[in-house]
Coordinates of N, CA, C and O and ligand atoms in Angstrom, one line a residue:
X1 N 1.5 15.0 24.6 CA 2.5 15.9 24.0 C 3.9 15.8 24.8 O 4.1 15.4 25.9
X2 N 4.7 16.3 23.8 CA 6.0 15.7 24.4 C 7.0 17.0 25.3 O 7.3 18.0 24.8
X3 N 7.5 16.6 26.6 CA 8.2 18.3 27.3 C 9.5 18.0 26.9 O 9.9 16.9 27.0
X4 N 10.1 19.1 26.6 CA 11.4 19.3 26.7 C 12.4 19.2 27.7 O 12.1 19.7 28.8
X5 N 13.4 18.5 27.7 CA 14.4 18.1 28.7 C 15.3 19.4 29.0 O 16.0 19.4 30.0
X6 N 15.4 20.4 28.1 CA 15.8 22.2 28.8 C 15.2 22.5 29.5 O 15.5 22.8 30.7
X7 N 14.1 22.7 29.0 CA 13.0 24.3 30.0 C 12.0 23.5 30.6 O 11.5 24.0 31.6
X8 N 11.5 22.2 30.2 CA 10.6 21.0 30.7 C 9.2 21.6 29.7 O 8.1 21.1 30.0
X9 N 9.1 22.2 28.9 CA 7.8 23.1 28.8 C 7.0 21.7 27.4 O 7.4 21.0 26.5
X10 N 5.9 22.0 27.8 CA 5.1 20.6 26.5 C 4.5 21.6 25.6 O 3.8 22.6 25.7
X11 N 5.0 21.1 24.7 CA 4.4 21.4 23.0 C 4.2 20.2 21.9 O 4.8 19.1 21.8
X12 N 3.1 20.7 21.3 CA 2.9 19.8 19.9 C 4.6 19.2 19.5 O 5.8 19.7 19.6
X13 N 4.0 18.0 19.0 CA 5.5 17.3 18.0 C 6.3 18.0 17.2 O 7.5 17.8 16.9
X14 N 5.1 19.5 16.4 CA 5.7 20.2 15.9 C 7.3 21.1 16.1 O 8.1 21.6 15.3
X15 N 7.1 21.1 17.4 CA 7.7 22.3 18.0 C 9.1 21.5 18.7 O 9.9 21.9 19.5
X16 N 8.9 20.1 18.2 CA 10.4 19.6 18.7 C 11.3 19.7 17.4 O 10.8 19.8 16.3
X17 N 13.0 19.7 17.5 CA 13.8 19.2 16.3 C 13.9 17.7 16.2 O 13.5 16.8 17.0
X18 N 14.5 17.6 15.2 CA 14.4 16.2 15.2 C 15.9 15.9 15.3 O 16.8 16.7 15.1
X19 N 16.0 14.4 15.7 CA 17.2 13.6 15.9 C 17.7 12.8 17.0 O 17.0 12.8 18.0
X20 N 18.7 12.1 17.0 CA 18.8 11.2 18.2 C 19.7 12.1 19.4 O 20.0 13.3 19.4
X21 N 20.1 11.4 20.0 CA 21.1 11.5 21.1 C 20.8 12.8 22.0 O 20.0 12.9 22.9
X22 N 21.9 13.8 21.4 CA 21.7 15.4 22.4 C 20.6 15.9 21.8 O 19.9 16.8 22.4
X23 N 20.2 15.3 20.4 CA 19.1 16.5 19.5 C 17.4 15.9 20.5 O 16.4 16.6 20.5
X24 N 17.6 15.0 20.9 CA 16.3 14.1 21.4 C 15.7 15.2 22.5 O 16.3 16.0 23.2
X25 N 14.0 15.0 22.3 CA 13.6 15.8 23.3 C 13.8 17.3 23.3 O 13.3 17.7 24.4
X26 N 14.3 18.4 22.6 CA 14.5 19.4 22.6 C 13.3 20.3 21.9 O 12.6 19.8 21.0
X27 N 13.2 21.5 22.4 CA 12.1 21.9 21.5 C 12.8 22.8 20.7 O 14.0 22.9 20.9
X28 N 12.3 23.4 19.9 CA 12.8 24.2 18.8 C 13.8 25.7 19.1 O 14.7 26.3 18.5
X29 N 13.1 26.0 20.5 CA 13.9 27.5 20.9 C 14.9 27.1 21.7 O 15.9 27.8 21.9
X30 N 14.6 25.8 22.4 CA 15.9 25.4 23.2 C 17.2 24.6 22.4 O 18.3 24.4 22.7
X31 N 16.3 24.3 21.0 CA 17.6 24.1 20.3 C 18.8 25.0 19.5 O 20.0 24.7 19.1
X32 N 17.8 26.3 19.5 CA 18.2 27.5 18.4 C 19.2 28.1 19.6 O 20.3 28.6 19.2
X33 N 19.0 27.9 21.0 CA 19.7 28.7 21.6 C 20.7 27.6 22.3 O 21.7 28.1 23.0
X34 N 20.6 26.5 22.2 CA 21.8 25.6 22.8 C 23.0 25.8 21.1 O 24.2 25.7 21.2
X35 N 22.3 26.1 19.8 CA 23.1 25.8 19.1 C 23.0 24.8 18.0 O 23.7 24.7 17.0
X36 N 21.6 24.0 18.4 CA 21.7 22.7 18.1 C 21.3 22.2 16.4 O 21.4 21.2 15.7
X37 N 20.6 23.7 16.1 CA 20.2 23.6 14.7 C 20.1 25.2 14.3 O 20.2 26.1 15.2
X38 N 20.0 25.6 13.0 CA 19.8 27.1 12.8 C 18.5 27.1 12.6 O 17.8 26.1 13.0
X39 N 18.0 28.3 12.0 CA 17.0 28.8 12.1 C 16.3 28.4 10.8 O 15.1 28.2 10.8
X40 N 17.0 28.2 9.7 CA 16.6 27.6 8.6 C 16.0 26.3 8.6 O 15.0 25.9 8.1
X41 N 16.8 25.4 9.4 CA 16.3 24.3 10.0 C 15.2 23.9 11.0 O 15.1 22.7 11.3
X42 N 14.4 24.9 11.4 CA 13.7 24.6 11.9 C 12.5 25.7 11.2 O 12.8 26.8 11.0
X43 N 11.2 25.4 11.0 CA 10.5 26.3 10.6 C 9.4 26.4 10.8 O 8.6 27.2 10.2
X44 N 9.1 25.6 11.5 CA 8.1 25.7 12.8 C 8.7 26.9 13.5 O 7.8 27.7 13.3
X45 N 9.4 27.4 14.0 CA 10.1 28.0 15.1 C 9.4 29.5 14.7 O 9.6 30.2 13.6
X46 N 8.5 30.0 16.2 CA 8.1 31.6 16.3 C 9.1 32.7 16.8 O 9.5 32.9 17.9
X47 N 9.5 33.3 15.6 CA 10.0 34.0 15.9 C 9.2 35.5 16.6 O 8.1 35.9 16.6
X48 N 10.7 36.1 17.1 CA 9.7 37.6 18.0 C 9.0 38.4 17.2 O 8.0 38.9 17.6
X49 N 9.3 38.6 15.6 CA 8.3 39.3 15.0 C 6.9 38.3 15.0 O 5.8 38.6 15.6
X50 N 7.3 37.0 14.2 CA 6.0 36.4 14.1 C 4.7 36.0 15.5 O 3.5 35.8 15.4
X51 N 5.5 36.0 16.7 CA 4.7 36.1 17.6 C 4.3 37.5 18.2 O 3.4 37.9 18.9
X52 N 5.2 37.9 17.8 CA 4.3 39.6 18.0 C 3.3 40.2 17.1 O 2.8 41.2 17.5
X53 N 2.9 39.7 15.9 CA 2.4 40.1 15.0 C 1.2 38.9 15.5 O 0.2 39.6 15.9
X54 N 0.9 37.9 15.5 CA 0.1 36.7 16.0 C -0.2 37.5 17.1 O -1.5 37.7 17.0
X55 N 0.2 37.9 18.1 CA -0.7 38.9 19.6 C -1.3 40.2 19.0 O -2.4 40.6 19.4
X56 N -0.6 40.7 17.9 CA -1.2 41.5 18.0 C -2.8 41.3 17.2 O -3.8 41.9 17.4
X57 N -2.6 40.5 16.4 CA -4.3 40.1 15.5 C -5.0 39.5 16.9 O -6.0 40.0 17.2
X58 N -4.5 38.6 17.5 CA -5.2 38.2 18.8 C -5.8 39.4 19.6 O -7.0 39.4 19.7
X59 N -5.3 40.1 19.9 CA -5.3 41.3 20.3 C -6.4 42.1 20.2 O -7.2 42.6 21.0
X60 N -6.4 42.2 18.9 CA -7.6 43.3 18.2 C -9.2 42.4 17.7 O -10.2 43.0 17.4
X61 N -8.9 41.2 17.8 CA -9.8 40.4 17.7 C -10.5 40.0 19.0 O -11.6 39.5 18.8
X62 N -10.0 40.2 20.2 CA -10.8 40.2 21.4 C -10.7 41.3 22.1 O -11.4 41.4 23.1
X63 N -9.7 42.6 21.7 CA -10.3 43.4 22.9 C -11.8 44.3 22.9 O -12.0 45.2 23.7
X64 N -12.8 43.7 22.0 CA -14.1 44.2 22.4 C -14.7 43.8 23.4 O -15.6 44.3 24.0
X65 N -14.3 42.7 23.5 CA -14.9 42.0 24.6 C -14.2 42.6 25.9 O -14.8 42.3 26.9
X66 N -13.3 43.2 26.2 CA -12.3 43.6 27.2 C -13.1 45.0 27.5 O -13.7 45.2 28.6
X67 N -13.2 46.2 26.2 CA -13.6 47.2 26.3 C -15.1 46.7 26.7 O -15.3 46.9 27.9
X68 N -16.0 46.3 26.2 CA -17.0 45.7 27.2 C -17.4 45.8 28.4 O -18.3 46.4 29.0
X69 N -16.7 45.0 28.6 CA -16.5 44.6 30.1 C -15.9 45.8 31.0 O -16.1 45.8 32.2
X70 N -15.2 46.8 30.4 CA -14.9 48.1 31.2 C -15.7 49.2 31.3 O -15.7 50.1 32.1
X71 N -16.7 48.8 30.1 CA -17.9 50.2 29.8 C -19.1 49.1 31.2 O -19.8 49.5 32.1
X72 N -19.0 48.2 30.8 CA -20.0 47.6 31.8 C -19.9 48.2 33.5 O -20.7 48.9 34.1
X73 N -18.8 47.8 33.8 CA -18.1 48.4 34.8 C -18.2 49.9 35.5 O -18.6 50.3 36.6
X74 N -17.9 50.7 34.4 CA -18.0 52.3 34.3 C -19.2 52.6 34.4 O -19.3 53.5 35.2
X75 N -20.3 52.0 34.0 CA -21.5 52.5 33.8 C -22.1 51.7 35.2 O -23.0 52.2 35.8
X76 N -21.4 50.6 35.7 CA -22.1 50.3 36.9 C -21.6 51.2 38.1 O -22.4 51.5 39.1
X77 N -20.4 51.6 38.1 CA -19.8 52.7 39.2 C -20.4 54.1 38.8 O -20.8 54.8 39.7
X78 N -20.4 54.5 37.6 CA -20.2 55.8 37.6 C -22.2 56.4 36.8 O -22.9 57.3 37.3
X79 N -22.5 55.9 35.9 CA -23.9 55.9 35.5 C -25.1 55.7 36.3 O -26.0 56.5 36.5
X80 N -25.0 54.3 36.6 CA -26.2 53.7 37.1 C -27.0 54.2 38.6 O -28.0 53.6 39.0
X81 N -26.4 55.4 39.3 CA -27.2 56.2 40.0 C -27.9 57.4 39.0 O -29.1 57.6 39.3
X82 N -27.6 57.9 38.3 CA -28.0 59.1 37.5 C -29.2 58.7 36.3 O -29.2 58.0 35.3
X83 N -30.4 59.6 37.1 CA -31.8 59.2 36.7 C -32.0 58.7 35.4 O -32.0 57.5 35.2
X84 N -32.2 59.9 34.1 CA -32.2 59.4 32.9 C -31.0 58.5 32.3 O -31.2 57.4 31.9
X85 N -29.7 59.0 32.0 CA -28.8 58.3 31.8 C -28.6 57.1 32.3 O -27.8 56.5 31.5
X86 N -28.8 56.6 33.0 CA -28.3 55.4 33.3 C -28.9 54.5 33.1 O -28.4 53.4 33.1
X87 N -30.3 54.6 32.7 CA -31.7 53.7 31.8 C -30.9 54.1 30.1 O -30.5 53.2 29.5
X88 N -30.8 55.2 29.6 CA -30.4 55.6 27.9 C -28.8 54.7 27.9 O -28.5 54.1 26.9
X89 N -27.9 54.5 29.1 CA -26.8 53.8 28.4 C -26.7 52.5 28.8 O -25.8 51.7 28.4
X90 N -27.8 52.3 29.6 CA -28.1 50.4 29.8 C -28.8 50.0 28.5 O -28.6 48.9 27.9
X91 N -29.3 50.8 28.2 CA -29.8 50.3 27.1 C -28.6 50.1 25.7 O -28.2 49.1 25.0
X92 N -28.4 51.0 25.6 CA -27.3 51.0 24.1 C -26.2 49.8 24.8 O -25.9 48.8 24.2
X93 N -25.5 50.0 26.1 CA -24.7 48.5 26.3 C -25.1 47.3 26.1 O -24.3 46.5 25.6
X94 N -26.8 46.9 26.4 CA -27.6 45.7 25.9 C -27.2 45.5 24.6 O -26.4 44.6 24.3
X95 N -27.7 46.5 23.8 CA -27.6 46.1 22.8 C -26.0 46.2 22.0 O -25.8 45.9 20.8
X96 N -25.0 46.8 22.9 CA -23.8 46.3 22.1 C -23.4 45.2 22.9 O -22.4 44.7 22.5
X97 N -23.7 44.8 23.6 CA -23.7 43.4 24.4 C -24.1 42.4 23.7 O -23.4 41.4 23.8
X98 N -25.6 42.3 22.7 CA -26.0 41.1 22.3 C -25.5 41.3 20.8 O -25.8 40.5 20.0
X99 N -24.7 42.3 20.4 CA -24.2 42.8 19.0 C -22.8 42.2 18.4 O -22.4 42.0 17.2
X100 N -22.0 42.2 20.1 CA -21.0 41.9 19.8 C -20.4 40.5 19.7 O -19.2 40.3 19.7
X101 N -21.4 39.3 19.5 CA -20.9 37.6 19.4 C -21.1 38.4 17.7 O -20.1 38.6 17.0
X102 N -22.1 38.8 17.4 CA -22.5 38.7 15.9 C -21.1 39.4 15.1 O -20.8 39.1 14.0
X103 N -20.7 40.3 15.7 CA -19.8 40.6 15.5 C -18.3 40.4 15.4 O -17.5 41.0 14.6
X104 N -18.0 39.5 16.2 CA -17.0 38.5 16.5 C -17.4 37.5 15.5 O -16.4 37.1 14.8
X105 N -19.2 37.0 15.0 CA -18.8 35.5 14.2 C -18.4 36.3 12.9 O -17.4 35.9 12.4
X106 N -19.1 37.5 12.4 CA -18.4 37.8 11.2 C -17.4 38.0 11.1 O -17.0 38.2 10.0
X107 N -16.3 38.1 12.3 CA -15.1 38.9 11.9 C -14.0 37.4 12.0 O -12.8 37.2 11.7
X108 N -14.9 36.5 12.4 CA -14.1 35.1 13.1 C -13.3 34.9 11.5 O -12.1 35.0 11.7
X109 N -13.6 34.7 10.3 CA -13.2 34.2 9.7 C -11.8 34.6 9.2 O -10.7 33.9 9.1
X110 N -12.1 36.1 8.8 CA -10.6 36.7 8.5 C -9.6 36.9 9.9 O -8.5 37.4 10.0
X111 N -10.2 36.5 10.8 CA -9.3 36.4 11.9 C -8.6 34.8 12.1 O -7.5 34.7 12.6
X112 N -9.2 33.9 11.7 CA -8.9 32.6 11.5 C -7.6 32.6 10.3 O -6.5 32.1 10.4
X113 N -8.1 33.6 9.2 CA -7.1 33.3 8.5 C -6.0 34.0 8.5 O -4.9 33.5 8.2
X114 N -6.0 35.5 9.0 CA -4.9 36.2 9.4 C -3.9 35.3 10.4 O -2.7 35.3 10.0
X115 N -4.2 34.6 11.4 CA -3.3 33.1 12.3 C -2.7 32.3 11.8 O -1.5 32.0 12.0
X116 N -3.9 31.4 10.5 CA -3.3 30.8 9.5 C -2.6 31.3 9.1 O -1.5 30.6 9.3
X117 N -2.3 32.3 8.5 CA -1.0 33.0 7.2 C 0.2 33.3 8.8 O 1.4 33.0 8.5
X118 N 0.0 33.6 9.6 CA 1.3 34.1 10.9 C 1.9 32.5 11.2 O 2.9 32.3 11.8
X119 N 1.1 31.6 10.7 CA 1.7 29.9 11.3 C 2.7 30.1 10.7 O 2.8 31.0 9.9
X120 N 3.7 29.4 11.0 CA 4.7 29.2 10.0 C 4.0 27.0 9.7 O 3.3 26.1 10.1
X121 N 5.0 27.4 8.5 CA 4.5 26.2 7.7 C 5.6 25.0 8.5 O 6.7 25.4 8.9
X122 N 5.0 23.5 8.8 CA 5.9 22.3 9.0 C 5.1 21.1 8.6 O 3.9 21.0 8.7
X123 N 6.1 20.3 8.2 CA 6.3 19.5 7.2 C 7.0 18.1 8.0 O 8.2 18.1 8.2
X124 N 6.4 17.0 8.3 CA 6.5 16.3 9.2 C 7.7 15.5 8.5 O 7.5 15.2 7.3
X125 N 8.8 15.2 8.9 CA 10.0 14.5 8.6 C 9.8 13.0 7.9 O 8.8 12.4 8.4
X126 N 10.4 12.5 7.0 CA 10.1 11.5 6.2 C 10.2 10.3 7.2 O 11.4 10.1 7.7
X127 N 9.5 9.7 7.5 CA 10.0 8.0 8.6 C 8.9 8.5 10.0 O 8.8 7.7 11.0
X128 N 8.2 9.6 9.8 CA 7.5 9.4 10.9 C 5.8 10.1 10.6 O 5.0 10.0 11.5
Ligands
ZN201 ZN1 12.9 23.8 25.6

């Protein structure tokens, strides 16, 4: 993958503009802010809504696994001395534990496509 000669940062071919000379090597945000093309012209280019909206589906699509991991936690500090309780909520964590892949595969798909629709669309230049 190819880095940018502004920020040095590597991204897909997508994510460069195209052209020779000063336009060469540039990626899309270092061109929008050198000047070097507008925004219409590039359409690959994530904007702050579009990548805020792309975190935030990312977001909601993993933080069970986060909250998880905090109830795991909680119940290991604060439950797992206390006689009955701590056997009644090991148990329900197990099983939101082995619940939650199945849960994730069902949800995988409209979460696949919710990213798909936040891509923005590009369209590889004629000659390459
Ligand atoms: Zn750059």
């Amino acid at each position: 993958m190819p880095t940018c000669r502004f920020c040095s940062s590597v991204y897909p071919r997508n994510q460069f503009i195209h052209g020779n000379g000063p336009k060469a090597q540039v990626c899309v945000r270092c061109g929008l802010e050198k000047g070097m093309v507008t925004e219409d012209e590039v359409p690959s280019f994530y904007s702050r809504e579009l990548s805020n909206s792309r975190f935030s589906i990312i977001a909601r699509y993993w933080s069970p696994v986060l909250w998880l991991m905090a109830v795991w936690g909680a119940w290991a500090v604060l439950l797992l001395p206390v006689k009955p309780w701590g056997i009644y909520t090991l148990v329900l964590l197990a099983l939101a534990t082995l619940g939650l892949p199945v849960y994730m595969f069902l949800n995988r798909v409209k979460y696949l496509a919710n990213i798909a629709r936040l891509t923005p669309a590009y369209q590889t230049p004629p000659g390459h």
